[in-house]
Structures are given as C-alpha cells and as structure tokens.
JSON list of C-alpha atoms in Angstrom, two decimals:
[
{"chain": "F", "resi": 163, "resn": "MET", "atom": "CA", "xyz": [-115.32, 175.67, 8.65]},
{"chain": "F", "resi": 164, "resn": "ASN", "atom": "CA", "xyz": [-115.25, 173.39, 11.63]},
{"chain": "F", "resi": 165, "resn": "GLN", "atom": "CA", "xyz": [-111.68, 174.11, 12.65]},
{"chain": "F", "resi": 166, "resn": "GLY", "atom": "CA", "xyz": [-109.77, 177.27, 13.54]},
{"chain": "F", "resi": 167, "resn": "PHE", "atom": "CA", "xyz": [-108.53, 179.84, 11.12]},
{"chain": "F", "resi": 168, "resn": "PRO", "atom": "CA", "xyz": [-107.24, 178.59, 7.75]},
{"chain": "F", "resi": 169, "resn": "ILE", "atom": "CA", "xyz": [-104.18, 180.80, 8.20]},
{"chain": "F", "resi": 170, "resn": "THR", "atom": "CA", "xyz": [-102.17, 180.26, 11.36]},
{"chain": "F", "resi": 171, "resn": "ILE", "atom": "CA", "xyz": [-99.07, 182.05, 12.60]},
{"chain": "F", "resi": 172, "resn": "SER", "atom": "CA", "xyz": [-96.67, 180.84, 15.25]},
{"chain": "F", "resi": 173, "resn": "ALA", "atom": "CA", "xyz": [-93.05, 181.48, 16.22]},
{"chain": "F", "resi": 174, "resn": "ASP", "atom": "CA", "xyz": [-90.33, 178.92, 16.59]},
{"chain": "F", "resi": 175, "resn": "ASP", "atom": "CA", "xyz": [-89.48, 178.02, 20.17]},
{"chain": "F", "resi": 176, "resn": "ARG", "atom": "CA", "xyz": [-86.43, 180.29, 20.30]},
{"chain": "F", "resi": 177, "resn": "PHE", "atom": "CA", "xyz": [-88.72, 183.32, 20.56]},
{"chain": "F", "resi": 178, "resn": "SER", "atom": "CA", "xyz": [-90.18, 184.62, 23.79]},
{"chain": "F", "resi": 179, "resn": "SER", "atom": "CA", "xyz": [-93.77, 183.78, 24.65]},
{"chain": "F", "resi": 180, "resn": "THR", "atom": "CA", "xyz": [-94.35, 187.55, 24.93]},
{"chain": "F", "resi": 181, "resn": "LEU", "atom": "CA", "xyz": [-94.78, 187.47, 21.13]},
{"chain": "F", "resi": 182, "resn": "LYS", "atom": "CA", "xyz": [-98.13, 185.68, 21.47]},
{"chain": "F", "resi": 183, "resn": "PRO", "atom": "CA", "xyz": [-100.25, 188.88, 21.36]},
{"chain": "F", "resi": 184, "resn": "LEU", "atom": "CA", "xyz": [-98.48, 190.04, 18.18]},
{"chain": "F", "resi": 185, "resn": "LEU", "atom": "CA", "xyz": [-98.86, 186.59, 16.60]},
{"chain": "F", "resi": 186, "resn": "ALA", "atom": "CA", "xyz": [-102.58, 186.57, 17.41]},
{"chain": "F", "resi": 187, "resn": "GLN", "atom": "CA", "xyz": [-102.97, 190.07, 15.96]},
{"chain": "F", "resi": 188, "resn": "LEU", "atom": "CA", "xyz": [-101.13, 189.12, 12.76]},
{"chain": "F", "resi": 189, "resn": "GLU", "atom": "CA", "xyz": [-103.18, 185.93, 12.44]},
{"chain": "F", "resi": 190, "resn": "MET", "atom": "CA", "xyz": [-106.46, 187.83, 12.81]},
{"chain": "F", "resi": 191, "resn": "TRP", "atom": "CA", "xyz": [-105.29, 190.48, 10.36]},
{"chain": "F", "resi": 192, "resn": "ILE", "atom": "CA", "xyz": [-104.26, 188.07, 7.57]},
{"chain": "F", "resi": 193, "resn": "ASN", "atom": "CA", "xyz": [-107.40, 185.95, 7.96]},
{"chain": "F", "resi": 194, "resn": "PHE", "atom": "CA", "xyz": [-109.50, 189.11, 7.77]},
{"chain": "F", "resi": 195, "resn": "GLN", "atom": "CA", "xyz": [-107.66, 190.17, 4.59]},
{"chain": "F", "resi": 196, "resn": "ALA", "atom": "CA", "xyz": [-108.45, 186.76, 3.07]},
{"chain": "F", "resi": 197, "resn": "LEU", "atom": "CA", "xyz": [-112.07, 187.00, 4.18]},
{"chain": "F", "resi": 198, "resn": "LYS", "atom": "CA", "xyz": [-112.44, 190.48, 2.61]},
{"chain": "F", "resi": 199, "resn": "ALA", "atom": "CA", "xyz": [-110.99, 189.14, -0.65]},
{"chain": "F", "resi": 200, "resn": "ASP", "atom": "CA", "xyz": [-113.52, 186.25, -0.59]},
{"chain": "F", "resi": 201, "resn": "TRP", "atom": "CA", "xyz": [-110.87, 183.55, -0.30]},
{"chain": "F", "resi": 202, "resn": "TYR", "atom": "CA", "xyz": [-113.26, 181.50, 1.86]},
{"chain": "F", "resi": 203, "resn": "GLY", "atom": "CA", "xyz": [-116.23, 181.68, -0.50]},
{"chain": "F", "resi": 204, "resn": "ASN", "atom": "CA", "xyz": [-115.94, 178.06, -1.68]},
{"chain": "F", "resi": 205, "resn": "GLU", "atom": "CA", "xyz": [-115.64, 175.82, 1.39]},
{"chain": "F", "resi": 206, "resn": "GLU", "atom": "CA", "xyz": [-114.55, 172.90, -0.80]},
{"chain": "F", "resi": 207, "resn": "HIS", "atom": "CA", "xyz": [-111.50, 174.85, -1.93]},
{"chain": "F", "resi": 208, "resn": "ILE", "atom": "CA", "xyz": [-110.05, 176.78, 1.02]},
{"chain": "F", "resi": 209, "resn": "LEU", "atom": "CA", "xyz": [-106.31, 177.33, 1.02]},
{"chain": "F", "resi": 210, "resn": "SER", "atom": "CA", "xyz": [-104.62, 176.97, 4.37]},
{"chain": "F", "resi": 211, "resn": "PHE", "atom": "CA", "xyz": [-101.31, 178.40, 5.50]},
{"chain": "F", "resi": 212, "resn": "ASP", "atom": "CA", "xyz": [-99.10, 177.52, 8.43]},
{"chain": "F", "resi": 213, "resn": "PHE", "atom": "CA", "xyz": [-96.67, 180.40, 8.95]},
{"chain": "F", "resi": 214, "resn": "THR", "atom": "CA", "xyz": [-93.80, 180.20, 11.42]},
{"chain": "F", "resi": 215, "resn": "LEU", "atom": "CA", "xyz": [-91.63, 183.15, 12.36]},
{"chain": "F", "resi": 216, "resn": "VAL", "atom": "CA", "xyz": [-87.96, 182.16, 12.50]},
{"chain": "F", "resi": 217, "resn": "ARG", "atom": "CA", "xyz": [-84.81, 184.11, 13.23]},
{"chain": "F", "resi": 218, "resn": "THR", "atom": "CA", "xyz": [-83.21, 183.38, 9.85]},
{"chain": "F", "resi": 219, "resn": "LEU", "atom": "CA", "xyz": [-83.85, 181.05, 6.95]},
{"chain": "F", "resi": 220, "resn": "ASP", "atom": "CA", "xyz": [-80.35, 179.67, 7.54]},
{"chain": "F", "resi": 221, "resn": "ASP", "atom": "CA", "xyz": [-81.79, 178.04, 10.67]},
{"chain": "F", "resi": 222, "resn": "MET", "atom": "CA", "xyz": [-84.06, 176.01, 8.39]},
{"chain": "F", "resi": 223, "resn": "ALA", "atom": "CA", "xyz": [-81.49, 175.25, 5.66]},
{"chain": "F", "resi": 224, "resn": "GLU", "atom": "CA", "xyz": [-81.60, 171.47, 6.07]},
{"chain": "F", "resi": 225, "resn": "LEU", "atom": "CA", "xyz": [-85.39, 171.33, 5.81]},
{"chain": "F", "resi": 226, "resn": "LEU", "atom": "CA", "xyz": [-85.50, 173.81, 2.93]},
{"chain": "F", "resi": 227, "resn": "ALA", "atom": "CA", "xyz": [-83.12, 171.60, 0.97]},
{"chain": "F", "resi": 228, "resn": "SER", "atom": "CA", "xyz": [-85.20, 168.46, 1.55]},
{"chain": "F", "resi": 229, "resn": "LYS", "atom": "CA", "xyz": [-88.40, 169.39, -0.30]},
{"chain": "F", "resi": 230, "resn": "ASN", "atom": "CA", "xyz": [-89.52, 171.53, -3.17]},
{"chain": "F", "resi": 231, "resn": "TRP", "atom": "CA", "xyz": [-89.30, 174.84, -1.31]},
{"chain": "F", "resi": 232, "resn": "ILE", "atom": "CA", "xyz": [-89.53, 178.29, -2.84]},
{"chain": "F", "resi": 233, "resn": "VAL", "atom": "CA", "xyz": [-86.95, 180.49, -1.13]},
{"chain": "F", "resi": 234, "resn": "GLU", "atom": "CA", "xyz": [-87.09, 184.27, -1.42]},
{"chain": "F", "resi": 235, "resn": "PRO", "atom": "CA", "xyz": [-85.30, 186.98, 0.57]},
{"chain": "F", "resi": 236, "resn": "GLY", "atom": "CA", "xyz": [-86.96, 186.91, 3.99]},
{"chain": "F", "resi": 237, "resn": "TYR", "atom": "CA", "xyz": [-89.29, 183.96, 3.51]},
{"chain": "F", "resi": 238, "resn": "ALA", "atom": "CA", "xyz": [-89.58, 180.42, 2.21]},
{"chain": "F", "resi": 239, "resn": "TYR", "atom": "CA", "xyz": [-92.61, 178.26, 1.52]},
{"chain": "F", "resi": 240, "resn": "HIS", "atom": "CA", "xyz": [-93.71, 174.85, 0.35]},
{"chain": "F", "resi": 241, "resn": "TYR", "atom": "CA", "xyz": [-97.16, 174.28, -1.16]},
{"chain": "F", "resi": 242, "resn": "GLU", "atom": "CA", "xyz": [-98.84, 170.88, -1.01]},
{"chain": "F", "resi": 243, "resn": "SER", "atom": "CA", "xyz": [-101.50, 171.05, -3.71]},
{"chain": "F", "resi": 244, "resn": "SER", "atom": "CA", "xyz": [-103.14, 167.76, -2.70]},
{"chain": "F", "resi": 245, "resn": "ARG", "atom": "CA", "xyz": [-104.01, 169.26, 0.70]},
{"chain": "F", "resi": 246, "resn": "LEU", "atom": "CA", "xyz": [-104.30, 172.94, -0.38]},
{"chain": "F", "resi": 247, "resn": "MET", "atom": "CA", "xyz": [-101.76, 173.56, 2.40]},
{"chain": "F", "resi": 248, "resn": "THR", "atom": "CA", "xyz": [-98.77, 175.90, 2.47]},
{"chain": "F", "resi": 249, "resn": "ILE", "atom": "CA", "xyz": [-96.04, 175.72, 5.08]},
{"chain": "F", "resi": 250, "resn": "ALA", "atom": "CA", "xyz": [-94.00, 178.90, 5.29]},
{"chain": "F", "resi": 251, "resn": "PHE", "atom": "CA", "xyz": [-91.16, 180.39, 7.30]},
{"chain": "F", "resi": 252, "resn": "ILE", "atom": "CA", "xyz": [-90.89, 184.15, 7.77]},
{"chain": "F", "resi": 253, "resn": "ALA", "atom": "CA", "xyz": [-87.42, 185.37, 8.79]},
{"chain": "F", "resi": 254, "resn": "VAL", "atom": "CA", "xyz": [-87.25, 188.33, 11.15]},
{"chain": "F", "resi": 255, "resn": "ASP", "atom": "CA", "xyz": [-83.59, 188.93, 12.11]},
{"chain": "F", "resi": 256, "resn": "ASP", "atom": "CA", "xyz": [-83.02, 191.26, 9.15]},
{"chain": "F", "resi": 257, "resn": "LEU", "atom": "CA", "xyz": [-86.13, 193.20, 10.19]},
{"chain": "F", "resi": 258, "resn": "LEU", "atom": "CA", "xyz": [-84.97, 193.47, 13.79]},
{"chain": "F", "resi": 259, "resn": "GLU", "atom": "CA", "xyz": [-81.68, 194.95, 12.59]},
{"chain": "F", "resi": 260, "resn": "ARG", "atom": "CA", "xyz": [-83.59, 197.73, 10.85]},
{"chain": "F", "resi": 261, "resn": "GLY", "atom": "CA", "xyz": [-85.50, 198.39, 14.05]},
{"chain": "F", "resi": 262, "resn": "THR", "atom": "CA", "xyz": [-88.54, 200.13, 12.57]},
{"chain": "F", "resi": 263, "resn": "GLY", "atom": "CA", "xyz": [-91.52, 198.99, 10.57]},
{"chain": "F", "resi": 264, "resn": "ILE", "atom": "CA", "xyz": [-91.09, 195.40, 11.72]},
{"chain": "F", "resi": 265, "resn": "GLU", "atom": "CA", "xyz": [-94.78, 194.55, 11.93]},
{"chain": "F", "resi": 266, "resn": "GLN", "atom": "CA", "xyz": [-95.51, 196.00, 8.48]},
{"chain": "F", "resi": 267, "resn": "ALA", "atom": "CA", "xyz": [-92.55, 194.12, 6.99]},
{"chain": "F", "resi": 268, "resn": "ILE", "atom": "CA", "xyz": [-93.80, 190.85, 8.49]},
{"chain": "F", "resi": 269, "resn": "LYS", "atom": "CA", "xyz": [-97.25, 191.57, 7.04]},
{"chain": "F", "resi": 270, "resn": "SER", "atom": "CA", "xyz": [-95.67, 192.17, 3.62]},
{"chain": "F", "resi": 271, "resn": "ARG", "atom": "CA", "xyz": [-93.94, 188.79, 3.76]},
{"chain": "F", "resi": 272, "resn": "LEU", "atom": "CA", "xyz": [-97.13, 187.02, 4.85]},
{"chain": "F", "resi": 273, "resn": "VAL", "atom": "CA", "xyz": [-99.04, 188.62, 1.99]},
{"chain": "F", "resi": 274, "resn": "ALA", "atom": "CA", "xyz": [-96.30, 187.79, -0.53]},
{"chain": "F", "resi": 275, "resn": "VAL", "atom": "CA", "xyz": [-96.54, 184.09, 0.30]},
{"chain": "F", "resi": 276, "resn": "ALA", "atom": "CA", "xyz": [-100.34, 184.04, 0.39]},
{"chain": "F", "resi": 277, "resn": "ASN", "atom": "CA", "xyz": [-100.62, 185.88, -2.93]},
{"chain": "F", "resi": 278, "resn": "ALA", "atom": "CA", "xyz": [-98.06, 183.61, -4.62]},
{"chain": "F", "resi": 279, "resn": "ILE", "atom": "CA", "xyz": [-100.32, 180.65, -3.89]},
{"chain": "F", "resi": 280, "resn": "GLY", "atom": "CA", "xyz": [-103.64, 182.48, -4.29]},
{"chain": "F", "resi": 281, "resn": "GLN", "atom": "CA", "xyz": [-102.82, 183.69, -7.80]},
{"chain": "F", "resi": 282, "resn": "GLN", "atom": "CA", "xyz": [-102.56, 180.04, -8.91]},
{"chain": "F", "resi": 283, "resn": "TYR", "atom": "CA", "xyz": [-106.28, 179.81, -8.16]},
{"chain": "F", "resi": 284, "resn": "GLY", "atom": "CA", "xyz": [-107.29, 183.19, -9.56]},
{"chain": "F", "resi": 285, "resn": "LEU", "atom": "CA", "xyz": [-107.99, 184.61, -6.11]},
{"chain": "F", "resi": 286, "resn": "ILE", "atom": "CA", "xyz": [-108.04, 188.35, -5.51]},
{"chain": "F", "resi": 287, "resn": "ALA", "atom": "CA", "xyz": [-104.66, 189.51, -4.22]},
{"chain": "F", "resi": 288, "resn": "LEU", "atom": "CA", "xyz": [-104.42, 190.38, -0.54]},
{"chain": "F", "resi": 289, "resn": "SER", "atom": "CA", "xyz": [-103.12, 193.82, 0.32]}
]
C-alpha cells in the first residue's frame, strides 16, 4: 500500500478542529480491526472507505437523493464497486443528545457500514 490508510475518517467543516484527535483514534482503530480480520491480505482487492461525521443525515439529503445511497438510522453510504470505494456519512447529533457512549456508538456505525460492504466479498466481519 503506497498511500495512507484504506479507511479514512473526517468530520464535516461544521465541527470543531478539536475533534481531530478523536478522528485519528477512530481511524487507527477501524484500520486495525480490518487488519486483524485480514481485509488487507490481497493487495489487488483492498476495500477503501471514506467516512465523514456529520451532524444529521438531513444535512446531506440532497446528495443522498442523487445517487444510489443506502440510508439507515444514523448512517448512509454509497459503494462504488468499480473502485472498491465506499463513501459514508455517520450522523452524530442523536448520539450527542444521549450524552454517553458516543465513541462506542460511532464505532458501531463505522463497523456496520464496513461489514455491509465486506460481507459482499466474504470478508470476516469486523467487531
């Protein structure tokens, strides 16, 4: 792999830059989960994911209506099979309202998207 991680996580520009350490931690965590599950074993066939944290999916409604997006409670994603690339939005406002377990809930949403695509290729599910 000549580039960075195959799974990247960023936040839309309405979030504070103080989130960067959390985003880096989540990115390292999910890439490590994929590494442990041998998702990177075949370099010709590595799935990549571009996750973006957003306040709500409503903020992305116009984009989500324009392509073949899968929309679930708390996240939405679009998979481009020709590039083995998934673009995904993870909503966090509902998690912030709860106030506890936010990081774990974000992880659950990241894993849900990754596993939805990974299962199409018979990859071991991330946990």
